[in-house]
mmCIF file of C-alpha atoms and ligand atoms in Angstrom:
data_model
loop_
_atom_site.group_PDB
_atom_site.id
_atom_site.type_symbol
_atom_site.label_atom_id
_atom_site.label_comp_id
_atom_site.label_asym_id
_atom_site.label_seq_id
_atom_site.Cartn_x
_atom_site.Cartn_y
_atom_site.Cartn_z
ATOM 1 C CA MET A 244 19.944 17.929 -9.129
ATOM 2 C CA THR A 245 19.978 15.445 -6.313
ATOM 3 C CA THR A 246 21.654 12.090 -6.658
ATOM 4 C CA ALA A 247 22.792 9.808 -3.901
ATOM 5 C CA THR A 248 26.546 10.167 -3.773
ATOM 6 C CA SER A 249 27.037 7.667 -1.007
ATOM 7 C CA GLN A 250 25.473 4.449 0.143
ATOM 8 C CA ASN A 251 25.787 5.658 3.717
ATOM 9 C CA ILE A 252 22.286 5.525 5.213
ATOM 10 C CA SER A 253 22.797 8.789 7.067
ATOM 11 C CA ASP A 254 23.713 10.596 3.826
ATOM 12 C CA ILE A 255 20.757 9.061 2.005
ATOM 13 C CA ILE A 256 18.403 10.231 4.737
ATOM 14 C CA ARG A 257 19.872 13.728 4.645
ATOM 15 C CA GLU A 258 19.828 13.949 0.834
ATOM 16 C CA ARG A 259 16.202 12.873 0.421
ATOM 17 C CA HIS A 260 13.819 15.761 -0.073
ATOM 18 C CA SER A 261 10.395 15.957 -1.637
ATOM 19 C CA VAL A 262 11.076 16.779 -5.286
ATOM 20 C CA ARG A 263 8.285 18.438 -7.234
ATOM 21 C CA LYS A 264 10.073 19.236 -10.536
ATOM 22 C CA TYR A 265 11.007 16.190 -12.595
ATOM 23 C CA ASP A 266 13.084 15.553 -15.700
ATOM 24 C CA THR A 267 10.451 14.290 -18.115
ATOM 25 C CA ASN A 268 13.104 12.569 -20.271
ATOM 26 C CA VAL A 269 13.973 10.087 -17.533
ATOM 27 C CA LYS A 270 12.233 6.744 -17.777
ATOM 28 C CA ILE A 271 12.690 4.205 -14.993
ATOM 29 C CA SER A 272 12.235 0.629 -16.170
ATOM 30 C CA ARG A 273 9.614 -1.644 -14.647
ATOM 31 C CA GLU A 274 12.437 -4.024 -13.674
ATOM 32 C CA GLU A 275 14.073 -1.292 -11.627
ATOM 33 C CA ILE A 276 10.752 -0.343 -10.031
ATOM 34 C CA VAL A 277 10.282 -3.984 -9.023
ATOM 35 C CA GLU A 278 13.811 -3.955 -7.520
ATOM 36 C CA ILE A 279 12.959 -0.821 -5.529
ATOM 37 C CA LEU A 280 9.756 -2.432 -4.283
ATOM 38 C CA GLU A 281 11.549 -5.671 -3.427
ATOM 39 C CA GLU A 282 13.807 -3.731 -1.073
ATOM 40 C CA ALA A 283 11.026 -1.463 0.187
ATOM 41 C CA THR A 284 8.934 -4.471 1.171
ATOM 42 C CA LEU A 285 11.699 -5.665 3.493
ATOM 43 C CA ALA A 286 10.136 -3.124 5.867
ATOM 44 C CA PRO A 287 8.793 -4.488 9.142
ATOM 45 C CA SER A 288 5.054 -4.986 9.631
ATOM 46 C CA SER A 289 2.702 -6.120 12.347
ATOM 47 C CA SER A 290 3.188 -9.909 12.730
ATOM 48 C CA ASN A 291 4.954 -9.721 9.344
ATOM 49 C CA LEU A 292 1.549 -9.683 7.636
ATOM 50 C CA GLN A 293 2.715 -7.096 5.075
ATOM 51 C CA PRO A 294 -0.582 -5.231 4.651
ATOM 52 C CA TRP A 295 0.380 -3.410 1.472
ATOM 53 C CA ARG A 296 -0.153 -3.479 -2.254
ATOM 54 C CA PHE A 297 1.165 -1.232 -5.009
ATOM 55 C CA ILE A 298 -0.273 0.092 -8.233
ATOM 56 C CA VAL A 299 2.407 1.488 -10.532
ATOM 57 C CA ILE A 300 1.205 4.073 -13.013
ATOM 58 C CA ASP A 301 3.881 4.669 -15.649
ATOM 59 C CA ASP A 302 1.763 5.232 -18.727
ATOM 60 C CA GLN A 303 1.854 8.897 -19.753
ATOM 61 C CA GLU A 304 -1.848 9.183 -20.595
ATOM 62 C CA THR A 305 -2.887 7.496 -17.344
ATOM 63 C CA LYS A 306 -0.556 9.723 -15.317
ATOM 64 C CA LYS A 307 -2.192 12.732 -16.948
ATOM 65 C CA GLU A 308 -5.622 11.485 -15.887
ATOM 66 C CA LEU A 309 -4.344 10.677 -12.405
ATOM 67 C CA ARG A 310 -3.035 14.247 -12.091
ATOM 68 C CA GLN A 311 -6.649 15.459 -12.117
ATOM 69 C CA ILE A 312 -7.543 13.025 -9.341
ATOM 70 C CA ALA A 313 -4.521 14.340 -7.414
ATOM 71 C CA TYR A 314 -5.719 17.936 -7.420
ATOM 72 C CA ASN A 315 -3.568 18.795 -10.424
ATOM 73 C CA GLN A 316 -0.274 18.067 -8.659
ATOM 74 C CA GLU A 317 2.441 18.357 -11.312
ATOM 75 C CA PRO A 318 4.746 15.488 -10.192
ATOM 76 C CA VAL A 319 1.987 13.000 -10.970
ATOM 77 C CA GLU A 320 2.377 13.787 -14.663
ATOM 78 C CA THR A 321 6.053 14.747 -14.914
ATOM 79 C CA SER A 322 7.714 12.029 -12.829
ATOM 80 C CA SER A 323 8.705 8.757 -14.453
ATOM 81 C CA ALA A 324 6.140 6.730 -12.511
ATOM 82 C CA VAL A 325 3.691 7.088 -9.686
ATOM 83 C CA ILE A 326 3.538 4.305 -7.133
ATOM 84 C CA ALA A 327 0.223 4.166 -5.305
ATOM 85 C CA VAL A 328 0.643 2.505 -1.922
ATOM 86 C CA LEU A 329 -2.482 0.740 -0.693
ATOM 87 C CA GLY A 330 -3.156 -0.588 2.785
ATOM 88 C CA ASP A 331 -4.737 -4.046 3.065
ATOM 89 C CA LYS A 332 -7.473 -4.143 5.720
ATOM 90 C CA GLU A 333 -7.647 -7.926 5.336
ATOM 91 C CA MET A 334 -3.983 -8.597 5.941
ATOM 92 C CA PHE A 335 -5.051 -11.675 7.928
ATOM 93 C CA LYS A 336 -5.543 -13.388 4.570
ATOM 94 C CA ASN A 337 -1.721 -13.484 4.407
ATOM 95 C CA ILE A 338 -1.326 -15.378 7.691
ATOM 96 C CA GLU A 339 -0.991 -18.888 6.271
ATOM 97 C CA LYS A 340 1.202 -17.754 3.343
ATOM 98 C CA VAL A 341 3.585 -15.718 5.495
ATOM 99 C CA TYR A 342 4.252 -18.320 8.181
ATOM 100 C CA ARG A 343 4.395 -21.201 5.722
ATOM 101 C CA SER A 344 6.999 -19.283 3.759
ATOM 102 C CA SER A 345 9.105 -18.874 6.923
ATOM 103 C CA PHE A 346 8.780 -22.593 7.554
ATOM 104 C CA ASP A 347 9.700 -23.432 3.929
ATOM 105 C CA ALA A 348 12.751 -21.178 4.231
ATOM 106 C CA GLY A 349 13.836 -23.160 7.305
ATOM 107 C CA PHE A 350 13.349 -20.221 9.682
ATOM 108 C CA MET A 351 10.927 -22.041 11.993
ATOM 109 C CA ASP A 352 9.859 -25.594 12.692
ATOM 110 C CA GLU A 353 6.447 -26.952 11.751
ATOM 111 C CA ALA A 354 5.048 -26.862 15.287
ATOM 112 C CA ASN A 355 6.002 -23.223 15.645
ATOM 113 C CA MET A 356 4.450 -22.414 12.275
ATOM 114 C CA HIS A 357 1.112 -23.961 13.320
ATOM 115 C CA ARG A 358 1.253 -22.209 16.682
ATOM 116 C CA LEU A 359 1.815 -18.816 15.029
ATOM 117 C CA ILE A 360 -0.883 -19.380 12.407
ATOM 118 C CA GLU A 361 -3.414 -20.334 15.082
ATOM 119 C CA SER A 362 -2.464 -17.453 17.309
ATOM 120 C CA ALA A 363 -2.742 -14.896 14.479
ATOM 121 C CA ASN A 364 -6.028 -16.423 13.317
ATOM 122 C CA ARG A 365 -7.426 -16.008 16.823
ATOM 123 C CA THR A 366 -6.806 -12.264 16.806
ATOM 124 C CA TYR A 367 -6.542 -10.509 13.432
ATOM 125 C CA PRO A 368 -9.734 -11.656 11.657
ATOM 126 C CA HIS A 369 -11.804 -10.692 14.720
ATOM 127 C CA ALA A 370 -10.213 -7.308 15.319
ATOM 128 C CA PRO A 371 -12.457 -4.247 14.848
ATOM 129 C CA GLU A 372 -12.146 -2.597 11.435
ATOM 130 C CA GLU A 373 -10.674 0.493 13.082
ATOM 131 C CA VAL A 374 -7.791 -1.583 14.464
ATOM 132 C CA LEU A 375 -7.157 -3.254 11.095
ATOM 133 C CA LYS A 376 -7.173 0.159 9.396
ATOM 134 C CA ASN A 377 -4.685 1.512 11.920
ATOM 135 C CA ILE A 378 -2.357 -1.438 11.395
ATOM 136 C CA ALA A 379 -2.581 -1.108 7.621
ATOM 137 C CA SER A 380 -1.955 2.634 7.663
ATOM 138 C CA PHE A 381 0.935 2.415 10.105
ATOM 139 C CA ASP A 382 2.651 -0.348 8.150
ATOM 140 C CA THR A 383 2.129 1.322 4.757
ATOM 141 C CA GLY A 384 3.871 4.354 6.279
ATOM 142 C CA LEU A 385 6.890 2.186 7.039
ATOM 143 C CA VAL A 386 7.017 0.633 3.574
ATOM 144 C CA SER A 387 6.538 4.043 1.942
ATOM 145 C CA MET A 388 9.421 5.567 3.864
ATOM 146 C CA GLN A 389 11.628 2.631 2.989
ATOM 147 C CA LEU A 390 10.600 2.954 -0.668
ATOM 148 C CA MET A 391 11.673 6.611 -0.736
ATOM 149 C CA LEU A 392 15.037 5.864 0.862
ATOM 150 C CA VAL A 393 15.712 2.904 -1.434
ATOM 151 C CA ALA A 394 14.855 5.107 -4.431
ATOM 152 C CA LYS A 395 17.213 7.807 -3.157
ATOM 153 C CA ALA A 396 19.996 5.246 -2.687
ATOM 154 C CA LYS A 397 19.549 4.302 -6.347
ATOM 155 C CA GLY A 398 19.850 7.955 -7.399
ATOM 156 C CA TYR A 399 16.153 8.712 -7.807
ATOM 157 C CA ASP A 400 13.903 11.296 -6.254
ATOM 158 C CA THR A 401 10.414 11.075 -4.833
ATOM 159 C CA VAL A 402 7.567 13.024 -3.343
ATOM 160 C CA PRO A 403 4.845 11.393 -1.258
ATOM 161 C CA MET A 404 1.382 12.810 -1.965
ATOM 162 C CA ALA A 405 -1.643 12.130 0.187
ATOM 163 C CA GLY A 406 -3.437 14.949 -1.595
ATOM 164 C CA PHE A 407 -5.658 13.018 -3.963
ATOM 165 C CA ASP A 408 -9.299 11.997 -4.123
ATOM 166 C CA LYS A 409 -9.238 8.482 -2.678
ATOM 167 C CA GLN A 410 -12.706 7.548 -3.889
ATOM 168 C CA LYS A 411 -12.018 8.715 -7.440
ATOM 169 C CA PHE A 412 -8.752 6.775 -7.370
ATOM 170 C CA MET A 413 -10.577 3.621 -6.271
ATOM 171 C CA ASP A 414 -13.194 4.080 -8.973
ATOM 172 C CA LYS A 415 -10.679 4.697 -11.739
ATOM 173 C CA PHE A 416 -8.433 1.744 -10.892
ATOM 174 C CA GLN A 417 -11.262 -0.525 -9.713
ATOM 175 C CA VAL A 418 -9.747 -0.973 -6.271
ATOM 176 C CA SER A 419 -11.796 -3.226 -4.003
ATOM 177 C CA ASP A 420 -12.981 -2.031 -0.578
ATOM 178 C CA ARG A 421 -10.435 -4.363 0.976
ATOM 179 C CA TYR A 422 -7.727 -1.817 0.152
ATOM 180 C CA MET A 423 -7.175 1.761 1.285
ATOM 181 C CA PRO A 424 -5.245 4.059 -1.052
ATOM 182 C CA MET A 425 -2.800 5.747 1.337
ATOM 183 C CA VAL A 426 -0.281 7.724 -0.669
ATOM 184 C CA LEU A 427 0.933 8.340 -4.210
ATOM 185 C CA ILE A 428 4.714 8.377 -4.477
ATOM 186 C CA ALA A 429 6.093 10.090 -7.552
ATOM 187 C CA LEU A 430 9.394 8.556 -8.658
ATOM 188 C CA GLY A 431 11.875 10.093 -11.076
ATOM 189 C CA LYS A 432 14.914 12.327 -11.393
ATOM 190 C CA ALA A 433 14.866 15.895 -10.210
ATOM 191 C CA ALA A 434 14.929 18.632 -12.852
ATOM 192 C CA ALA A 435 15.294 21.264 -10.140
ATOM 193 C CA PRO A 436 16.433 20.902 -6.554
ATOM 194 C CA ALA A 437 13.778 20.379 -3.913
ATOM 195 C CA PHE A 438 13.236 23.276 -1.614
ATOM 196 C CA LYS A 439 14.889 22.549 1.693
ATOM 197 C CA THR A 440 12.903 22.061 4.861
ATOM 198 C CA THR A 441 13.843 22.277 8.489
ATOM 199 C CA ARG A 442 12.919 20.108 11.420
ATOM 200 C CA ILE A 443 11.977 20.772 14.997
ATOM 201 C CA PRO A 444 15.187 19.888 16.878
ATOM 202 C CA ALA A 445 14.886 16.339 18.167
ATOM 203 C CA VAL A 446 15.990 17.447 21.649
ATOM 204 C CA GLU A 447 12.736 19.443 21.899
ATOM 205 C CA LEU A 448 10.755 16.284 21.225
ATOM 206 C CA ILE A 449 12.467 13.892 23.596
ATOM 207 C CA ASP A 450 11.857 13.117 27.220
ATOM 208 C CA PHE A 451 14.461 10.882 28.805
ATOM 209 C CA ILE A 452 12.902 9.267 31.822
HETATM 210 C C1 FMN B 632 1.688 11.536 4.320
HETATM 211 C C2 FMN B 632 2.284 12.667 3.514
HETATM 212 C C3 FMN B 632 1.506 13.327 2.597
HETATM 213 C C4 FMN B 632 2.054 14.330 1.788
HETATM 214 N N1 FMN B 632 1.280 14.870 0.804
HETATM 215 C C5 FMN B 632 1.842 15.768 -0.025
HETATM 216 C C6 FMN B 632 1.101 16.237 -1.137
HETATM 217 O O1 FMN B 632 -0.049 15.860 -1.374
HETATM 218 N N2 FMN B 632 1.722 17.122 -1.962
HETATM 219 C C7 FMN B 632 3.004 17.545 -1.768
HETATM 220 O O2 FMN B 632 3.497 18.335 -2.569
HETATM 221 N N3 FMN B 632 3.741 17.095 -0.726
HETATM 222 C C8 FMN B 632 3.198 16.212 0.145
HETATM 223 N N4 FMN B 632 3.938 15.700 1.177
HETATM 224 C C9 FMN B 632 5.356 16.094 1.323
HETATM 225 C C10 FMN B 632 5.601 16.979 2.559
HETATM 226 O O3 FMN B 632 5.145 18.277 2.289
HETATM 227 C C11 FMN B 632 7.110 16.958 2.864
HETATM 228 O O4 FMN B 632 7.501 15.639 3.156
HETATM 229 C C12 FMN B 632 7.475 17.853 4.041
HETATM 230 O O5 FMN B 632 7.227 19.199 3.736
HETATM 231 C C13 FMN B 632 8.958 17.701 4.416
HETATM 232 O O6 FMN B 632 9.773 17.967 3.286
HETATM 233 P P1 FMN B 632 10.801 16.914 2.733
HETATM 234 O O7 FMN B 632 10.034 15.699 2.342
HETATM 235 O O8 FMN B 632 11.437 17.576 1.537
HETATM 236 O O9 FMN B 632 11.781 16.606 3.818
HETATM 237 C C14 FMN B 632 3.406 14.712 1.983
HETATM 238 C C15 FMN B 632 4.173 14.064 2.953
HETATM 239 C C16 FMN B 632 3.635 13.038 3.697
HETATM 240 C C17 FMN B 632 4.508 12.329 4.686
#
């Protein structure tokens, strides 16, 4: 069983592993899932445009159906909830909202707000789709990682799963083309420890120049 024993970020990082066996008796409340997502979405993003959305699947029957879309991966059905992380290719629709919110919070003056809105509006909406997709996928990676660490800090376990039929997922949950389903993150409590993994030593990956 893996539970976070310390709030130390280094311990949390070292204790997180992809758990694939879940205690089916554990139910995580929607309130707690919202709390996890509130902290996860403090992740950084390109121009703070936050190109992500989440679909939380916590209904047992729906999880069972989703398991088939996810190539029969067991955690989809046995975890407490599955959080689908979607990338928003039209993150530029957040421009006004994001900078106005910073202004309202007193973090920038009005002139600066208008300058940033204009500058973002000059670039993002005209960027090629490939660029927008890359931004959305990069940033959803950041929010997903943060989600898994926040969950671990709260004593929960996760496994990220990109192994699912994206088109079938979009059809089932009526996801518009604006969004890209990136990853399903199973959330729950481990019923058996995750198998441990190793890493390529960082020193082999680093060039100091
Ligand atoms: C983008 C992504 C997709 C993944 N997809 C799956 C998946 O479909 N099924 C699965 O069991 N694990 C999946 N994993 C988990 C990896 O296998 C796991 O993170 C890796 O082996 C390292 O193990 P650890 O997470 O326990 O440290 C995925 C991980 C990432 C980052």
